[in-house]
Short mmCIF file of C-alpha atoms and ligand atoms in Angstrom, two decimals:
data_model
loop_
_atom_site.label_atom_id
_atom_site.label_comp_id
_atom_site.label_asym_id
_atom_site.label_seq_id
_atom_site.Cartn_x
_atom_site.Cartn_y
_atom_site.Cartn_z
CA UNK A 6 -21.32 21.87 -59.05
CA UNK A 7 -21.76 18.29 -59.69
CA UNK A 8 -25.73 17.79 -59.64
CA UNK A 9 -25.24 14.50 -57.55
CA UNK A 10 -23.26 15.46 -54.77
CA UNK A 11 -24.35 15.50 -51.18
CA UNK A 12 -23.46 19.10 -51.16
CA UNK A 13 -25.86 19.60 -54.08
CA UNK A 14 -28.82 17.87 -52.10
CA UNK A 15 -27.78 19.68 -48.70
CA UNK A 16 -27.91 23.00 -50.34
CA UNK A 17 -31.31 22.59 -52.14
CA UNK A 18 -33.07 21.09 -48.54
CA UNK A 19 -31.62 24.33 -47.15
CA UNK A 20 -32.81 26.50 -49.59
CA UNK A 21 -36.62 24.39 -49.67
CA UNK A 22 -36.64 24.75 -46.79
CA UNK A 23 -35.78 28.27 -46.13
CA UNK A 24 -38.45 28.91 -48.68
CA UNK A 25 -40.61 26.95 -46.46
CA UNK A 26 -40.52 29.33 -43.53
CA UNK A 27 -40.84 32.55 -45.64
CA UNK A 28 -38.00 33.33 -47.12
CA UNK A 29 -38.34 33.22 -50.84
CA UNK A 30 -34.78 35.04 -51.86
CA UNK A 31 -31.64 35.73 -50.59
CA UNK A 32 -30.70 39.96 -49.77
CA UNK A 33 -28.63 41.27 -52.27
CA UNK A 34 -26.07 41.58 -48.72
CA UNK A 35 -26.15 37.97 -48.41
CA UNK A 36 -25.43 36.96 -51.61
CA UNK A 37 -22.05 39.56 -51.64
CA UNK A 38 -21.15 38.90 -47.93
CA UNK A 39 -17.55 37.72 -47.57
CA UNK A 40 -17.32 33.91 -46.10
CA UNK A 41 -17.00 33.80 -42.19
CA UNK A 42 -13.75 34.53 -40.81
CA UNK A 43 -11.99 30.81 -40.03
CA UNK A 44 -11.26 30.98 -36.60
CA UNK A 45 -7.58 29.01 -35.97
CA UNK A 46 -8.29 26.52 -33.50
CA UNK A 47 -6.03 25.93 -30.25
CA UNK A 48 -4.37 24.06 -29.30
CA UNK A 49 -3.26 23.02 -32.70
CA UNK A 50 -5.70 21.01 -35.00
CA UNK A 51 -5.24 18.31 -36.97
CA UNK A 52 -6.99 18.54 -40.48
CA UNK A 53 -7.86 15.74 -42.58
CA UNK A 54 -8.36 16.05 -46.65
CA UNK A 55 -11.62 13.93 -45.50
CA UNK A 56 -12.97 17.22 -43.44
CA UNK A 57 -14.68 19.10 -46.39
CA UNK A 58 -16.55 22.19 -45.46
CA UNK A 59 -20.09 21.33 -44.56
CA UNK A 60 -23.15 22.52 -47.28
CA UNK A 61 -24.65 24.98 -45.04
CA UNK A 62 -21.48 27.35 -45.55
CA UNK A 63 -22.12 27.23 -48.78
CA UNK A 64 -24.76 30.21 -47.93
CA UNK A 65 -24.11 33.54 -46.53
CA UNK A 66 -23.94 34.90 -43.35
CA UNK A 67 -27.68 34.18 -42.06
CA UNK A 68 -28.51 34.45 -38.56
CA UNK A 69 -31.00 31.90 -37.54
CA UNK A 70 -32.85 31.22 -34.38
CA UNK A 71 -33.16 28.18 -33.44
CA UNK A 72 -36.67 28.69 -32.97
CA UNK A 73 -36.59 29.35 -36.00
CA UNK A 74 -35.31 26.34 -37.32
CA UNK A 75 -37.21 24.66 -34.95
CA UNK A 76 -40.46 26.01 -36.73
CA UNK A 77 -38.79 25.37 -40.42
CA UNK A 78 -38.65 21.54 -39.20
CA UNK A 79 -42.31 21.50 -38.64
CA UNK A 80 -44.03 18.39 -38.44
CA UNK A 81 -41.28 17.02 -40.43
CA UNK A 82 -41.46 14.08 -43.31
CA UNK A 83 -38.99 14.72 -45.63
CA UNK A 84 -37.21 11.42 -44.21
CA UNK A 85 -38.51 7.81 -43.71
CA UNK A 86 -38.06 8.12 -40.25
CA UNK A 87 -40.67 11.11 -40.03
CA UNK A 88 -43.36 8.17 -40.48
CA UNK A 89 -42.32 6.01 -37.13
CA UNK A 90 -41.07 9.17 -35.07
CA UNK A 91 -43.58 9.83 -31.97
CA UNK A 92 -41.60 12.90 -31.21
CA UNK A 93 -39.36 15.44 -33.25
CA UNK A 94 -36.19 15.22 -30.78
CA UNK A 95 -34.65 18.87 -31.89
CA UNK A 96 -32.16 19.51 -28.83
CA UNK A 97 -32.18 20.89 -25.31
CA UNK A 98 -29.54 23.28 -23.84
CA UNK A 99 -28.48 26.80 -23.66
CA UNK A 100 -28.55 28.83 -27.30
CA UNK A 101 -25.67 30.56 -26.19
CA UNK A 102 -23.58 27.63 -25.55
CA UNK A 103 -19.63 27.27 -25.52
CA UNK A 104 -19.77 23.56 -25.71
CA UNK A 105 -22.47 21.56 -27.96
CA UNK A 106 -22.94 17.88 -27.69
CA UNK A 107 -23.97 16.12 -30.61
CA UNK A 108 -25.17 12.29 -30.32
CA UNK A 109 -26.72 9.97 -33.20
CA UNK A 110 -30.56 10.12 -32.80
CA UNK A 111 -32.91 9.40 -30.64
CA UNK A 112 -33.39 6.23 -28.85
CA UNK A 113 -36.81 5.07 -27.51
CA UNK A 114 -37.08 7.59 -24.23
CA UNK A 115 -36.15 10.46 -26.46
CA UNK A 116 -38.89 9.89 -29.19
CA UNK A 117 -41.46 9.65 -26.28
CA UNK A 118 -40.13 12.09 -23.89
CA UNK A 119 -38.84 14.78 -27.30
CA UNK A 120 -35.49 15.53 -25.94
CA UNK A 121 -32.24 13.89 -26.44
CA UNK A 122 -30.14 11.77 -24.13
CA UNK A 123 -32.59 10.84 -21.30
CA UNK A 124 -32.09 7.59 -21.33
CA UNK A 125 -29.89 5.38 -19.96
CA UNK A 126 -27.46 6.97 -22.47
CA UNK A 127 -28.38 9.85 -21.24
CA UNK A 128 -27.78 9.30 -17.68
CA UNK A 129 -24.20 8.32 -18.61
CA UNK A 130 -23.54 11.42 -20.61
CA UNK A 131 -25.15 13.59 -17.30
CA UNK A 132 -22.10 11.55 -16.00
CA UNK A 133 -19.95 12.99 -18.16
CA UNK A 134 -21.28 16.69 -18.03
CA UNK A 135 -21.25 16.46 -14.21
CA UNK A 136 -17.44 15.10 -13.95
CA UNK A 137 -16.45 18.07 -15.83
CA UNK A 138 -18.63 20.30 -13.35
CA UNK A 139 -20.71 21.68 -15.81
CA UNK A 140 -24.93 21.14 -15.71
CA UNK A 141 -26.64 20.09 -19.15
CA UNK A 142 -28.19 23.90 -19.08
CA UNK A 143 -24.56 25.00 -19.57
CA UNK A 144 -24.00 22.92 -22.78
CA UNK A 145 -26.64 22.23 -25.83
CA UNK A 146 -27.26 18.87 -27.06
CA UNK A 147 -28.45 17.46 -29.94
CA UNK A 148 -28.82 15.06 -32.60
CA UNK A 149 -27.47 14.01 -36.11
CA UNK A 150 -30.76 12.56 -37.07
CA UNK A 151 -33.92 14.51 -35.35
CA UNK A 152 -36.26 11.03 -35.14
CA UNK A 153 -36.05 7.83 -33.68
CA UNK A 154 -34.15 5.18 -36.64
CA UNK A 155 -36.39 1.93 -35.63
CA UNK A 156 -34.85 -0.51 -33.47
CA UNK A 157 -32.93 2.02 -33.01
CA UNK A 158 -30.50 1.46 -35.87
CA UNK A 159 -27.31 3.72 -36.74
CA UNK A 160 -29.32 6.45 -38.82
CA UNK A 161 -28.97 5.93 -43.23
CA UNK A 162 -26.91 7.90 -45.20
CA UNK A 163 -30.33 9.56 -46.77
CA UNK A 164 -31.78 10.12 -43.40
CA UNK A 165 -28.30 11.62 -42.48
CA UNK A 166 -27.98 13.72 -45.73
CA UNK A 167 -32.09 14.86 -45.46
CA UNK A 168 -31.16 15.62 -41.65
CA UNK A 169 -27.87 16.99 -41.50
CA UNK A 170 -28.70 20.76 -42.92
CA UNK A 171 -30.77 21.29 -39.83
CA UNK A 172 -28.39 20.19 -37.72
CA UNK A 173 -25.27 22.33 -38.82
CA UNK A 174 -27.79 25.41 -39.05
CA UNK A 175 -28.37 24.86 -35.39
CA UNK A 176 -24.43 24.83 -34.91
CA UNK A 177 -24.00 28.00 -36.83
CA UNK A 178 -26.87 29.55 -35.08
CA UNK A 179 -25.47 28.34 -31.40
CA UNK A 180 -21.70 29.53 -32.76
CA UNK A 181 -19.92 27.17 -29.76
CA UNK A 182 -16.38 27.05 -29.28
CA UNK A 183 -15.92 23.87 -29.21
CA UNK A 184 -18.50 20.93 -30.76
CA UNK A 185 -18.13 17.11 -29.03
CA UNK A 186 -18.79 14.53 -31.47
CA UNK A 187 -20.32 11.22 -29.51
CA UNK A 188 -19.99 8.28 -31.62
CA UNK A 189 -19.01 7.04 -35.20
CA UNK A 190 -22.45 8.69 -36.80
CA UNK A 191 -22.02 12.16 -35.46
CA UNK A 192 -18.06 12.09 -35.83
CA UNK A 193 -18.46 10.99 -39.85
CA UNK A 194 -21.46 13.05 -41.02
CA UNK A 195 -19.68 16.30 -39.00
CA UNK A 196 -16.29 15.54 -40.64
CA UNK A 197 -17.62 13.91 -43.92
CA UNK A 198 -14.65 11.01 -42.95
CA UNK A 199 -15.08 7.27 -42.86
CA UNK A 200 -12.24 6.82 -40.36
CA UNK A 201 -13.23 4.83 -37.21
CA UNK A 202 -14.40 6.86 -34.02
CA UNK A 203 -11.10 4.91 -32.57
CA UNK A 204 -8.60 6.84 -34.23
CA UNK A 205 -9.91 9.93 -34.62
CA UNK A 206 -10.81 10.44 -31.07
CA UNK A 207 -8.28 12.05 -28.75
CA UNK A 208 -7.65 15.29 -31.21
CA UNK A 209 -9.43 18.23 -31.79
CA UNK A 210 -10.36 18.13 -35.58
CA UNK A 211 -11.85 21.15 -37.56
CA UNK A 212 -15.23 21.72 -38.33
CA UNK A 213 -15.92 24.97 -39.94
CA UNK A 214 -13.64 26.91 -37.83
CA UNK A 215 -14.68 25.12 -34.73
CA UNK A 216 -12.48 22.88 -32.92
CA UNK A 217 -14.40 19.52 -32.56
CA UNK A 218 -13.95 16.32 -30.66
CA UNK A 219 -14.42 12.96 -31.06
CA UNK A 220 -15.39 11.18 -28.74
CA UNK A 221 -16.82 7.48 -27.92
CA UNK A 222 -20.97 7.53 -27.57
CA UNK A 223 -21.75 7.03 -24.59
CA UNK A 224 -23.82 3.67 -25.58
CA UNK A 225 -20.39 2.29 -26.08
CA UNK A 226 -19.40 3.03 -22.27
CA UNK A 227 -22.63 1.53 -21.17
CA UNK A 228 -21.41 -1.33 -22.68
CA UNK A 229 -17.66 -0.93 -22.03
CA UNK A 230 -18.49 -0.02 -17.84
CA UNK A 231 -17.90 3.15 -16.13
CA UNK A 232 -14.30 2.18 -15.34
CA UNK A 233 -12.87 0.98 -18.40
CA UNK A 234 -10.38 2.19 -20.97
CA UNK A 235 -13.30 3.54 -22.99
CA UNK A 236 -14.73 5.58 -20.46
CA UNK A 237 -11.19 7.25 -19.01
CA UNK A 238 -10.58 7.51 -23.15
CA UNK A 239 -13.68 9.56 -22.82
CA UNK A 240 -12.50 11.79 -19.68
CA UNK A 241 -8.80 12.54 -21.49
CA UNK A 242 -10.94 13.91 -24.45
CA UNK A 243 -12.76 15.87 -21.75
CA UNK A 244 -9.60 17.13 -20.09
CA UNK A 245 -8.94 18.88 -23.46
CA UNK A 246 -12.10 20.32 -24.42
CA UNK A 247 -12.10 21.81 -20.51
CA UNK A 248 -8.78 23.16 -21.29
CA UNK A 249 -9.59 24.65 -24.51
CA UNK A 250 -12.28 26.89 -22.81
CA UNK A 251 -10.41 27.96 -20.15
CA UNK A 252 -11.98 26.27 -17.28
CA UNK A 253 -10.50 24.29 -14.29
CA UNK A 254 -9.99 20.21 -14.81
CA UNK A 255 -10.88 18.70 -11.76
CA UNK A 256 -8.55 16.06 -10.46
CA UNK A 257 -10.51 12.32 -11.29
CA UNK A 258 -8.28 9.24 -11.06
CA UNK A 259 -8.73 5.91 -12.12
CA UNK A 260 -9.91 3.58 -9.23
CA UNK A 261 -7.30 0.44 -9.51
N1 LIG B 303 -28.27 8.19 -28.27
C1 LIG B 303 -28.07 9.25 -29.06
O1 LIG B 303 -27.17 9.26 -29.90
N2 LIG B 303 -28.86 10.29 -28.91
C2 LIG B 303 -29.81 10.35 -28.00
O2 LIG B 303 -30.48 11.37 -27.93
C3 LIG B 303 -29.98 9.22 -27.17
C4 LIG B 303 -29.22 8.16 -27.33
#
């Protein structure tokens, strides 16, 4: 393996800090396990060369809590953003979720209140979670980057590489069956792709076995307004990821 990659780096945070909450080697089991079975997604998927596997598979089977990775976080500094955080925003929601939300990092309200999406980007995506008649203790929600970027900036690549292993060790631990990606920031460091949110949105792409969606942040509709092209963008992609768990679509219509 090629000492500089982001893999490399991923890998060695995971195992640091695995060490870090107590585990100081891998069972013989884990190291021999077989990889996960890849679970086709459907309806079809597209797949992208740009969609490499992400780091944490590199590892065994490992069941985690998240309490447990909550605790391996601890008071964390391993980024810059550790030193202008007030609060570690980890994620709120149901550990057995089907559907996971993941957003770009906390915005003021989250770092003081510690959970994500209560702010007026949060009230939009309640707006979101409601029109599909679910309640945010149905889904999970969470972050690519755990603490506030400062003027609340799109999070660095080193704060996204640092932050990232947490955040797909929550997703294997959660095992949803579907992941929504809100934004540019959680659509490219899920899917390791450079491609704007704007085409990729619209299709289920694969992450790991899990069928994902893109989807615009919910920022952007703020900005966009709650009847725009964005924002029914936003409800198609919703129509989908309804349909791909099996439950009802209610009827919404554009107001002319
Ligand atoms: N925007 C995000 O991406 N995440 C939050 O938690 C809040 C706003």
């Amino acid at each position: 393996m090629n000492v500089q990659s982001p893999l490399y780096a991923s890998l060695t945070a995971y195992l640091e800090d695995l060490q870090e909450s107590g585990i100081d080697g891998i069972p013989t089991e884990l190291r021999t396990a077989t990889a996960p079975e890849v679970v086709p997604p459907s309806p079809p998927v597209a797949v992208t060369e740009q969609m490499a596997p992400p780091p944490v598979e590199e590892t065994a089977e490992l069941h985690e809590t998240l309490e447990q990775i909550r605790k391996s976080l601890g008071a964390c500094q391993r980024c810059k953003l550790g030193a202008t955080r007030k609060n570690l925003v980890f994620g709120v929601g149901t550990p057995r979720a089907r559907l996971v939300f993941v957003g770009e990092g906390p915005g003021a309200d989250e770092d003081s209140q510690g959970e994500p999406f209560v702010g007026d980007a949060g009230k939009m995506l309640n707006r979101i979670i409601a029109a599909m008649e679910l309640r945010r203790e149905d889904v999970y929600i969470c972050n690519v980057v755990k603490c506030r970027p400062p003027q609340n900036r799109p999070p660095e690549s080193d704060e996204v590489l640092t932050c990232s292993p947490f955040l797909l060790r929550q997703l294997r631990s959660i095992k949803p069956e579907v992941v929504v990606a809100l934004g540019t920031s959680a659509t490219q460091a899920l899917l390791q792709t450079k491609v704007a949110i704007s085409k990729m949105r619209g299709k289920f792409h694969d992450f790991n076995g899990i069928p994902l969606m893109p989807t615009y942040h919910p920022s952007y509709l703020l900005r966009t307004g709650g009847n725009s092209d964005s924002f029914w963008s936003v409800w198609d992609d919703m129509t989908q990821v309804l349909q791909l768990l099996n439950l009802p679509v209610p009827n919404k219509s554009r107001k002319k």
